[in-house]
Tab-separated table of C-alpha atoms and ligand atoms in Angstrom:
chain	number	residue	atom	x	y	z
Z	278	UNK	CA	-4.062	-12.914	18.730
Z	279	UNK	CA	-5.287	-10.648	16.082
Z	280	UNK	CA	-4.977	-11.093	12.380
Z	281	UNK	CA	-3.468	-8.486	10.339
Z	282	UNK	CA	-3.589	-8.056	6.372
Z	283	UNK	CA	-2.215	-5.756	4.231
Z	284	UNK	CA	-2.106	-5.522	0.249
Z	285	UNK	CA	0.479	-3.860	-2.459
Z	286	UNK	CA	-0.329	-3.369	-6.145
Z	287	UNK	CA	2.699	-4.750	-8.423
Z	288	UNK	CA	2.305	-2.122	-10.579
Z	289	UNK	CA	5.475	-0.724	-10.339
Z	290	UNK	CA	8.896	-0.529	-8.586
Z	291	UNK	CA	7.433	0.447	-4.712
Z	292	UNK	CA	8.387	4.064	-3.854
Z	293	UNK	CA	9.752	5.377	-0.714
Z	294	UNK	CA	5.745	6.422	-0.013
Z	295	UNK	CA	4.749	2.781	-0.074
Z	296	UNK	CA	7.923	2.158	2.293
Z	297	UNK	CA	7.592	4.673	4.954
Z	298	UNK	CA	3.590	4.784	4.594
Z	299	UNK	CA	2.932	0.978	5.165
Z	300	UNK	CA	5.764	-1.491	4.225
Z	301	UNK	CA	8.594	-0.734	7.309
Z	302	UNK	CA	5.145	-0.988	9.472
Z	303	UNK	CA	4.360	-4.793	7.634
Z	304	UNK	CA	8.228	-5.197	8.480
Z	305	UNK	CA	7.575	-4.098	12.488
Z	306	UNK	CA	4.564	-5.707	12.767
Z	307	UNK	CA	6.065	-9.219	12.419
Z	308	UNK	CA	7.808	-8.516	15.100
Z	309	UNK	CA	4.393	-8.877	17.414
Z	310	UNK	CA	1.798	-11.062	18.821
Z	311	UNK	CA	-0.123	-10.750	15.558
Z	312	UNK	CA	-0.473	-13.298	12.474
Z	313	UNK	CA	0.532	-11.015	9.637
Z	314	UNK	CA	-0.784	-11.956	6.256
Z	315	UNK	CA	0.346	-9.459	3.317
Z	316	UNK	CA	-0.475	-10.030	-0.503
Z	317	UNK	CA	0.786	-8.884	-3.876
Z	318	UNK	CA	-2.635	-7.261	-5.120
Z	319	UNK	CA	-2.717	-8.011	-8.757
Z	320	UNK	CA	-6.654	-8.449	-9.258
Z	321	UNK	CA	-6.099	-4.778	-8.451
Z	322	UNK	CA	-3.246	-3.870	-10.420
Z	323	UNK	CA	-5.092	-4.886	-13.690
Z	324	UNK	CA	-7.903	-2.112	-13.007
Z	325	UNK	CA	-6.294	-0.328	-14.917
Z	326	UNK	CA	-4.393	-2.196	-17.780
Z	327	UNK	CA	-1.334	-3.587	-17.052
Z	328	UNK	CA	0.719	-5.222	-20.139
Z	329	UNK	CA	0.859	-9.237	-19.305
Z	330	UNK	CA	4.752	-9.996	-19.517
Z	331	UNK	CA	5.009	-6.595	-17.469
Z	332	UNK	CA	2.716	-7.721	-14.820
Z	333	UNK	CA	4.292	-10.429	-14.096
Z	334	UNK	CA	7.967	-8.792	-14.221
Z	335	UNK	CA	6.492	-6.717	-11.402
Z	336	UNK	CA	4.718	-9.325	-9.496
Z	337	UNK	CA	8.387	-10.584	-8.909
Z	338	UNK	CA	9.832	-7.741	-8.958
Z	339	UNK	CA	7.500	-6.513	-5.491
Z	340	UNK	CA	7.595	-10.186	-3.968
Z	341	UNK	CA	11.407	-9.719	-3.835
Z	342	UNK	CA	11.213	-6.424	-2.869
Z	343	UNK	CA	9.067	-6.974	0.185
Z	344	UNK	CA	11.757	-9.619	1.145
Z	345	UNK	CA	14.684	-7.184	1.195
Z	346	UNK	CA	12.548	-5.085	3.423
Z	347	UNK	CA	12.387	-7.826	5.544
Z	348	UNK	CA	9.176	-9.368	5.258
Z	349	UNK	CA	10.095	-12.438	6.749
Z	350	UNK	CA	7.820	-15.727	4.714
Z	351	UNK	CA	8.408	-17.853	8.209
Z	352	UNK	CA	6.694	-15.263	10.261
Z	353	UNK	CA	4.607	-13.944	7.391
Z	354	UNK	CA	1.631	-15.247	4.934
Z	355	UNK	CA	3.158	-13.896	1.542
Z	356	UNK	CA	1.371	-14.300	-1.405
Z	357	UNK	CA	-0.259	-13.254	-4.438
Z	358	UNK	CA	-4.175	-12.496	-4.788
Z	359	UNK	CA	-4.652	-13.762	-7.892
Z	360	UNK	CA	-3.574	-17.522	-6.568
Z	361	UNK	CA	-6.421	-17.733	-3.959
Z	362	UNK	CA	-10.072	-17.371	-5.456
Z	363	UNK	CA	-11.573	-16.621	-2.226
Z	364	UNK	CA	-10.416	-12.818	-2.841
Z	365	UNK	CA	-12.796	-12.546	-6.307
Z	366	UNK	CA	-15.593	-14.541	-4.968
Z	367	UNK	CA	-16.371	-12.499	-1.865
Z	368	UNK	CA	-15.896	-9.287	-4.003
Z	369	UNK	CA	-18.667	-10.509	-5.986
Z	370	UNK	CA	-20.874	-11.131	-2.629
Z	371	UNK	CA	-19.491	-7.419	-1.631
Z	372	UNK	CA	-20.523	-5.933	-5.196
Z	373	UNK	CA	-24.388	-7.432	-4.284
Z	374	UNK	CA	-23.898	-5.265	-0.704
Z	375	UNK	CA	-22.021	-2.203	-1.641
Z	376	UNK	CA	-24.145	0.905	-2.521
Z	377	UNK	CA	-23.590	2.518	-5.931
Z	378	UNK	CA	-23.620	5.968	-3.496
Z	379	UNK	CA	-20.988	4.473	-1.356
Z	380	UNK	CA	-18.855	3.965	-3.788
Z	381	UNK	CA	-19.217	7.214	-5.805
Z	382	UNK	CA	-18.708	9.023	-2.701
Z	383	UNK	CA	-14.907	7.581	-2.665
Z	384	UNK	CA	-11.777	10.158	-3.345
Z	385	UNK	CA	-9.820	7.697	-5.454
Z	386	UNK	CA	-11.418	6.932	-8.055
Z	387	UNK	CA	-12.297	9.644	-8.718
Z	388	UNK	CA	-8.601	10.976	-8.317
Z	389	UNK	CA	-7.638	7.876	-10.499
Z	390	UNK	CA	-10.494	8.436	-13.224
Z	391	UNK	CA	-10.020	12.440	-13.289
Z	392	UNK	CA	-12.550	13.158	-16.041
Z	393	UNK	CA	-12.702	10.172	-17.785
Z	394	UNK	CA	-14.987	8.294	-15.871
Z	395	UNK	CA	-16.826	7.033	-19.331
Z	396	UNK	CA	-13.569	5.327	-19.932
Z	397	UNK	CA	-12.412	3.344	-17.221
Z	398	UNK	CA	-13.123	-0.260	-16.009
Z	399	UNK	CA	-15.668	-1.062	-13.891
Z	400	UNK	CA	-12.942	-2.652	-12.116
Z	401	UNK	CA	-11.424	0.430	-11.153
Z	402	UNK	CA	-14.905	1.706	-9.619
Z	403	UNK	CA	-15.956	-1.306	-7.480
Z	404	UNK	CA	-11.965	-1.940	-6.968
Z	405	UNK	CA	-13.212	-0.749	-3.052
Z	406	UNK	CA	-15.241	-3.756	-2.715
Z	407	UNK	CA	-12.510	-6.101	-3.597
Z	408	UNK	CA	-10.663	-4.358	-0.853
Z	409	UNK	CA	-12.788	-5.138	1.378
Z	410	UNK	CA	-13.328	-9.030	0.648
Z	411	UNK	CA	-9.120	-9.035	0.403
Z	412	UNK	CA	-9.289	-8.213	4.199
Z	413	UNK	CA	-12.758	-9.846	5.368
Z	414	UNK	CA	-11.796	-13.230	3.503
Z	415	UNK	CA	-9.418	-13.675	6.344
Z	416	UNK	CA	-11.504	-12.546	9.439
Z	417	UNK	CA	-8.215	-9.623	9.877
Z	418	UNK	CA	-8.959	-6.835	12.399
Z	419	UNK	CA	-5.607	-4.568	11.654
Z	420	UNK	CA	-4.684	-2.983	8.493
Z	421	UNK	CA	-1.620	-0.951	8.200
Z	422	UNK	CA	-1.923	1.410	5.395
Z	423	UNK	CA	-1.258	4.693	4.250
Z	424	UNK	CA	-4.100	7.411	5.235
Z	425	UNK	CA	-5.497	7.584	1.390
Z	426	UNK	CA	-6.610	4.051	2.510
Z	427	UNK	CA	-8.524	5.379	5.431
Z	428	UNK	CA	-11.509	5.670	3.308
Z	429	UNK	CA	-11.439	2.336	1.826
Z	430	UNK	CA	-11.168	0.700	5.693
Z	431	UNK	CA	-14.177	2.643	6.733
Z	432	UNK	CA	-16.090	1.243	3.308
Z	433	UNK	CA	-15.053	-2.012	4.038
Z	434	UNK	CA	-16.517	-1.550	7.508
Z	435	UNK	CA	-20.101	-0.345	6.161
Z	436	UNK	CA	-19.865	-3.383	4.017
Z	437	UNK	CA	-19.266	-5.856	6.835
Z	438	UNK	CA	-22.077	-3.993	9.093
Z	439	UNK	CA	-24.581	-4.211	5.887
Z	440	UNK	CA	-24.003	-7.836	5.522
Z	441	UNK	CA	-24.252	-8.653	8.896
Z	442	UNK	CA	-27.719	-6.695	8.983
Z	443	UNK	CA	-28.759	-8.562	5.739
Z	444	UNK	CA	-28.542	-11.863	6.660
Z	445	UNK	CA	-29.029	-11.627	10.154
Z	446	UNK	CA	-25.139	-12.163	11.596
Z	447	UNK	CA	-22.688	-11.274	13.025
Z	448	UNK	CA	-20.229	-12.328	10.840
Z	449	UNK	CA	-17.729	-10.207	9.965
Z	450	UNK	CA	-15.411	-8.207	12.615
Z	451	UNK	CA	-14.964	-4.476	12.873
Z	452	UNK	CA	-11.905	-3.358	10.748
Z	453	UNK	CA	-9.226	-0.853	12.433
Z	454	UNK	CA	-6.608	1.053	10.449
Z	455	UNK	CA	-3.386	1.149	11.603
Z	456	UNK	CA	-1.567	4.165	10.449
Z	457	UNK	CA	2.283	5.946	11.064
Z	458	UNK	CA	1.360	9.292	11.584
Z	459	UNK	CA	4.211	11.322	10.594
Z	460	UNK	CA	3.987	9.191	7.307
Z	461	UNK	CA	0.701	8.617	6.648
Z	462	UNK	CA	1.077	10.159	3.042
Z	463	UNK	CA	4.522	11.346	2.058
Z	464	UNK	CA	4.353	13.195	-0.517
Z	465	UNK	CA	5.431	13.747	-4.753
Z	466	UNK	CA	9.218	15.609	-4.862
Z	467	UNK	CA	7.236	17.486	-7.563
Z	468	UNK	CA	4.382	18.918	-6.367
Z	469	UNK	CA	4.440	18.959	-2.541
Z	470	UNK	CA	0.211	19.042	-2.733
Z	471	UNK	CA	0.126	15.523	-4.739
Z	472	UNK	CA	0.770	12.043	-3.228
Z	473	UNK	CA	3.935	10.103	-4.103
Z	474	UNK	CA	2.616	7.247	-6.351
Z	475	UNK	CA	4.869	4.318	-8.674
Z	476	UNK	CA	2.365	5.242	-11.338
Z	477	UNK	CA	3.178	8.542	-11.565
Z	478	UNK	CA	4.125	9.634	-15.289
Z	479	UNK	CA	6.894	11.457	-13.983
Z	480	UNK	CA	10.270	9.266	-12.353
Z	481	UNK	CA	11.527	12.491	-11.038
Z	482	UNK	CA	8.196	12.920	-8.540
Z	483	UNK	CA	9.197	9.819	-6.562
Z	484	UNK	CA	12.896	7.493	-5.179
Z	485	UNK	CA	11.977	4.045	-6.156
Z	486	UNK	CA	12.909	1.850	-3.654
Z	487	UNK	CA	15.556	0.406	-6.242
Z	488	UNK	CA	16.988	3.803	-6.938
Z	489	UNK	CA	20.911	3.764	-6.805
Z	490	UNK	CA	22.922	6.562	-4.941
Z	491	UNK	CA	23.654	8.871	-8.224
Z	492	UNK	CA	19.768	8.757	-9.094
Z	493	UNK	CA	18.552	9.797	-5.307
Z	494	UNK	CA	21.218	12.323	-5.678
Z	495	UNK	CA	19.737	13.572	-9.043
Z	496	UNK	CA	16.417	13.576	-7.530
Z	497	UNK	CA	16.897	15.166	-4.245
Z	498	UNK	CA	18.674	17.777	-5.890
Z	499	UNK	CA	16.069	18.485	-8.617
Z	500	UNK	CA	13.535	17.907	-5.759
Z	501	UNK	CA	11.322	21.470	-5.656
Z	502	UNK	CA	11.508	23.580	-2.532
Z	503	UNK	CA	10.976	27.227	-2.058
Z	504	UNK	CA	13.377	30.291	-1.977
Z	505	UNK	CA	13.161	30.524	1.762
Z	506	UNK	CA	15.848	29.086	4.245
Z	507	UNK	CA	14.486	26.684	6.729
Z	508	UNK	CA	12.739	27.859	9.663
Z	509	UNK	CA	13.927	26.874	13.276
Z	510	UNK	CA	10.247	25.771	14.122
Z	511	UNK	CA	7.671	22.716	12.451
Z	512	UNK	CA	4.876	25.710	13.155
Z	513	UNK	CA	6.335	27.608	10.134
Z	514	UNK	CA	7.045	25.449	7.610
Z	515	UNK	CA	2.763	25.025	7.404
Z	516	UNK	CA	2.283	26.280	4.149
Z	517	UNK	CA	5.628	25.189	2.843
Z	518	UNK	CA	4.571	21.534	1.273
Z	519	UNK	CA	7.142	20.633	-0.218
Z	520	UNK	CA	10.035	21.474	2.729
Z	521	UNK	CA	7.661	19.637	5.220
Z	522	UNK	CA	7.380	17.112	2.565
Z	523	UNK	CA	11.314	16.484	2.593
Z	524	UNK	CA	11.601	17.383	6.501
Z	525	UNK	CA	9.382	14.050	7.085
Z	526	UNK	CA	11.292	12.049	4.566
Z	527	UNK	CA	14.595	12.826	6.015
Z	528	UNK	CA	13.165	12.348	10.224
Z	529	UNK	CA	12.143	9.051	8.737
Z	530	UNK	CA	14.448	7.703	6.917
Z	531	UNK	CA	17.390	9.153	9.848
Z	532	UNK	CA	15.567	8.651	12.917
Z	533	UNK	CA	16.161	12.097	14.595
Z	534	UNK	CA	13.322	14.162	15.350
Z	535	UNK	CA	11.980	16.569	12.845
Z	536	UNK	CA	12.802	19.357	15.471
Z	537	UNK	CA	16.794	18.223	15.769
Z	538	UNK	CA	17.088	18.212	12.163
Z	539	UNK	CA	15.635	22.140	11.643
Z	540	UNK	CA	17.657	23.141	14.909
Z	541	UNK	CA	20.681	21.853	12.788
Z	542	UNK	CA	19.682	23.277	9.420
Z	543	UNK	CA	17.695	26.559	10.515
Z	544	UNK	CA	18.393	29.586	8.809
Z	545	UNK	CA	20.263	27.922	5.820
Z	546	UNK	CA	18.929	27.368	2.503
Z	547	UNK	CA	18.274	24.068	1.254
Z	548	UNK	CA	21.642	22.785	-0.251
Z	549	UNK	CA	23.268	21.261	2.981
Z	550	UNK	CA	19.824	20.478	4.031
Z	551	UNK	CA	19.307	17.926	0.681
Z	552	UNK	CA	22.912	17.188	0.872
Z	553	UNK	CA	22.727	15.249	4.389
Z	554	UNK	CA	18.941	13.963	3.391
Z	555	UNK	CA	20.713	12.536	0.376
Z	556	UNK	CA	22.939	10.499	2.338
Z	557	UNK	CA	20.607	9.731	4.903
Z	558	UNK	CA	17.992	8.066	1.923
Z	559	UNK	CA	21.189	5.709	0.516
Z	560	UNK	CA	22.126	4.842	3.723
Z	561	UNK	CA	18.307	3.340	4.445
Z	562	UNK	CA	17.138	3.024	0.601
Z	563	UNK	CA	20.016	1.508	-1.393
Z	564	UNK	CA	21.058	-1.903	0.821
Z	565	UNK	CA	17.216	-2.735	-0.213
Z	566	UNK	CA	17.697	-2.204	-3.885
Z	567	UNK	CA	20.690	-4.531	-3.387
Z	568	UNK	CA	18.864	-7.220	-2.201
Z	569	UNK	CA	15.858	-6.817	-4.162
Z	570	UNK	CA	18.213	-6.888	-7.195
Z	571	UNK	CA	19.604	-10.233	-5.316
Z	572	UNK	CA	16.517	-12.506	-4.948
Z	573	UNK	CA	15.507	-10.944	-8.344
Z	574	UNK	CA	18.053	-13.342	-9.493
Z	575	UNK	CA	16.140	-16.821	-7.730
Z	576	UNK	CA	12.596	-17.224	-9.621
Z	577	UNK	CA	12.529	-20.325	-8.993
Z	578	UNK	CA	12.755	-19.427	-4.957
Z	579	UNK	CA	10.312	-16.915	-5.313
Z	580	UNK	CA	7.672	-18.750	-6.654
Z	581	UNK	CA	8.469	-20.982	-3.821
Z	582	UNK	CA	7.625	-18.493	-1.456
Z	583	UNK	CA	4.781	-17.384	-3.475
Z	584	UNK	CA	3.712	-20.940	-3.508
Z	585	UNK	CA	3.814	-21.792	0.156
Z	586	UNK	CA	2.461	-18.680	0.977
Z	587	UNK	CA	-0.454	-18.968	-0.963
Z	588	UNK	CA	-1.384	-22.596	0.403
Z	589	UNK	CA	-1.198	-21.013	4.091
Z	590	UNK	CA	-3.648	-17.913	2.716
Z	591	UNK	CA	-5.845	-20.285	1.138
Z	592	UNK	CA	-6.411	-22.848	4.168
Z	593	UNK	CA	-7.451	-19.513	6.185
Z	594	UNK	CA	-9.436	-17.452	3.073
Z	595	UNK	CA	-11.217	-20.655	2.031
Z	596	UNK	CA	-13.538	-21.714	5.305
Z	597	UNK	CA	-14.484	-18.341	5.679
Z	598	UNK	CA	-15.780	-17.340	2.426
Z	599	UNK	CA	-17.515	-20.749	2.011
Z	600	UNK	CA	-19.162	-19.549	5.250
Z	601	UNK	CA	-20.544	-16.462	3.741
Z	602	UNK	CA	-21.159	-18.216	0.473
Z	603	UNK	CA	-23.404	-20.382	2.658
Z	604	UNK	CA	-25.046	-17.479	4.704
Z	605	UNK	CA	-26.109	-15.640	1.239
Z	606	UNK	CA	-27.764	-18.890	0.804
Z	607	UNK	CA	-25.622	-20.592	-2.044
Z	608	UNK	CA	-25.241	-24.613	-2.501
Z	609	UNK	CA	-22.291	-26.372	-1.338
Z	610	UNK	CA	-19.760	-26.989	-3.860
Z	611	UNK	CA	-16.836	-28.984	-4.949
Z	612	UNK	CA	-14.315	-29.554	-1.607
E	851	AQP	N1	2.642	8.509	-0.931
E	851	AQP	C1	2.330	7.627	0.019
E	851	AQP	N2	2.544	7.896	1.317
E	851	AQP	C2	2.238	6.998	2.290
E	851	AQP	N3	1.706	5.774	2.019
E	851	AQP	C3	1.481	5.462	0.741
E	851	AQP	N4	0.971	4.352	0.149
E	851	AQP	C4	0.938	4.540	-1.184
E	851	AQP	N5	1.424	5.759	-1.508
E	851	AQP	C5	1.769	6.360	-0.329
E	851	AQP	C6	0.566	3.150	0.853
E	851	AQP	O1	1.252	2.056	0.258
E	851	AQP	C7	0.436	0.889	0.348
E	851	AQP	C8	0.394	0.179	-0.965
E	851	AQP	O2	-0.206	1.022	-1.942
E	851	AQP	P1	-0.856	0.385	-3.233
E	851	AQP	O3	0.178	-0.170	-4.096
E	851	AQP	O4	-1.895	-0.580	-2.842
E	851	AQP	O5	-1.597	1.511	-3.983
E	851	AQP	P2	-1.685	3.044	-3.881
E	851	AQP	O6	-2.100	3.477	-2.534
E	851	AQP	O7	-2.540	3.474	-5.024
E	851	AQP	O8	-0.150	3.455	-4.095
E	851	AQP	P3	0.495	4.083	-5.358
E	851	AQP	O9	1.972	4.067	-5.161
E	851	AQP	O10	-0.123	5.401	-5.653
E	851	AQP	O11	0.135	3.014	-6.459
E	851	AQP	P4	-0.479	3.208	-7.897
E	851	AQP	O12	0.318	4.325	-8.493
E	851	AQP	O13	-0.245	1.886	-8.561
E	851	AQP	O14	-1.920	3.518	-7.733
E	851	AQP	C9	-0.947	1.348	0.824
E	851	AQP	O15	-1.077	1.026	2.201
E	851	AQP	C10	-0.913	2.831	0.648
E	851	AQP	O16	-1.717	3.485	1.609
């Protein structure tokens, strides 16, 4: 049996990119040989500053949301990061490994910090390292994640071979993405060349996975394309981002093959086309709003959940980072 773990910032409402790009894969995965251990990452979230009463609004908010997608806390370790220390203290081990040139090299931050690198936190740049000590604090092999993670997974991998060579063990496993290739990165229903992100300043660029019917509607219809109707082969729409963009969304979220959808829409423009992906996304998208909106209404259950879950992460996180804590050559402490 392999261990699997997987993170989520709560620093938003989770969009259909964090749905199709890792969450329906947590979902699947449960459904395995694997132990499955996915966390609410809010040591992340506040890399960049989140307001307090927000931040924890959304810390519910994704807990209940990664319920109604069927996360399943019987099968599952669920959890938030924040609630098990083991997370921050082998960052700070990691931050002693890490290169400054490894992490410069890394595409988002400096997608994240544009040109105002002076101004960010420092969180933000070693945020990478904490990564890597979410996934290494619990001896996990898999990671399912969205390809702008890929680079991340192969830092935390340079980490855990640097450490190793440091002190002389053989400590911490080999790390292996696991990615869904036709939705490894959907993409913004703005700008078919950006990513799909919850912190996006624009609503209209993403469906929220709490989105009601009228609002995909809106959004799908206001969702850019190009003048030309849709081809009857995948080989033409390459430089047509943003109709490969929804093409992928709709195979997805439907089921049918990306070729049986442009056989049936070929040569049409894209009003029919965004019509049937419209109903397609409330069909899958809106029963998990519902629900979301329905443990939303049971705190007191969720940080039951929360609570339970975080005992299980802690009795596996804890052993092993005392471990390294002992191989780096600290003192025991407390029990
Ligand atoms: N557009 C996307 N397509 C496919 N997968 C995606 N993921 C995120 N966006 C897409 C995957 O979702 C998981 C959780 O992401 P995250 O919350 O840890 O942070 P992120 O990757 O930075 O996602 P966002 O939505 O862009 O968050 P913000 O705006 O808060 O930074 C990851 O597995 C990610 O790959």
């Amino acid at each position: 049996m392999a261990r699997i773990f997987s993170g989520i910032q709560p620093t938003g409402i989770a969009t259909l990119g964090n749905y199709l790009g890792a969450l329906r894969n947590w979902v699947a995965l449960q459904q395995g040989a694997d132990e499955c251990i996915y966390c609410l990452v809010d040591l992340h979230a506040i890399t960049t500053f989140q307001d307090p009463a927000t931040l924890r609004e959304q810390t519910y908010a994704m807990a209940a949301l990664l319920l109604a997608c069927g996360i399943d806390p019987e099968r599952s370790v669920l959890f938030h990061q924040s609630a098990v220390s083991a997370h921050a203290r082998l960052a700070w081990i990691f931050n002693c490994v890490a290169r400054m040139g490894w992490l410069k090299r890394m595409t988002q931050f400096k997608d994240k910090a544009g040109k105002n690198q002076e101004e960010v936190s420092t969180g933000l740049f070693v945020y990478p390292n904490l990564m890597a000590a979410d996934i290494h604090a619990y001896h996990a092999t898999k990671v399912p994640v969205g390809d702008d993670q890929l680079q991340h997974i192969e830092l935390a991998n340079d980490i855990a071979e640097r450490f190793n060579r440091d002190f002389g063990v053989n400590f911490f496993p080999r790390i292996e993405p696991i990615v869904l290739k036709e939705t490894a990165r959907v993409m913004s229903l703005r700008d078919g060349n950006k990513k799909m992100s919850k912190s996006d300043t624009s609503d209209q660029s993403r469906i929220n996975m709490t989105d009601d019917a009228d609002t995909i509607a809106q959004k799908i219809r206001k969702a850019k394309t190009d003048p030309e109707p849709l081809p009857d082969n995948l080989a033409a729409l390459a430089e047509r981002p943003e109709a490969r963009n929804l093409l992928g969304i709709f195979a997805a979220v439907s089921g049918e093959s990306q070729e049986t959808i442009l056989a049936r829409f070929a040569g049409s423009g894209f009003g029919p086309f965004k019509s049937a992906l419209t109903e397609a996304l409330v069909a899958h998208v809106e029963p998990i709003g519902q629900r979301t909106r329905d443990y939303l209404t049971d705190k007191a259950e969720l940080n039951r959940i929360l609570q339970v879950g975080t005992i299980k992460a802690a009795a596996i996180a804890e052993p092993i980072t005392k471990e390294a804590e002992r191989i780096v050559g600290f003192l025991p402490g407390a029990a």
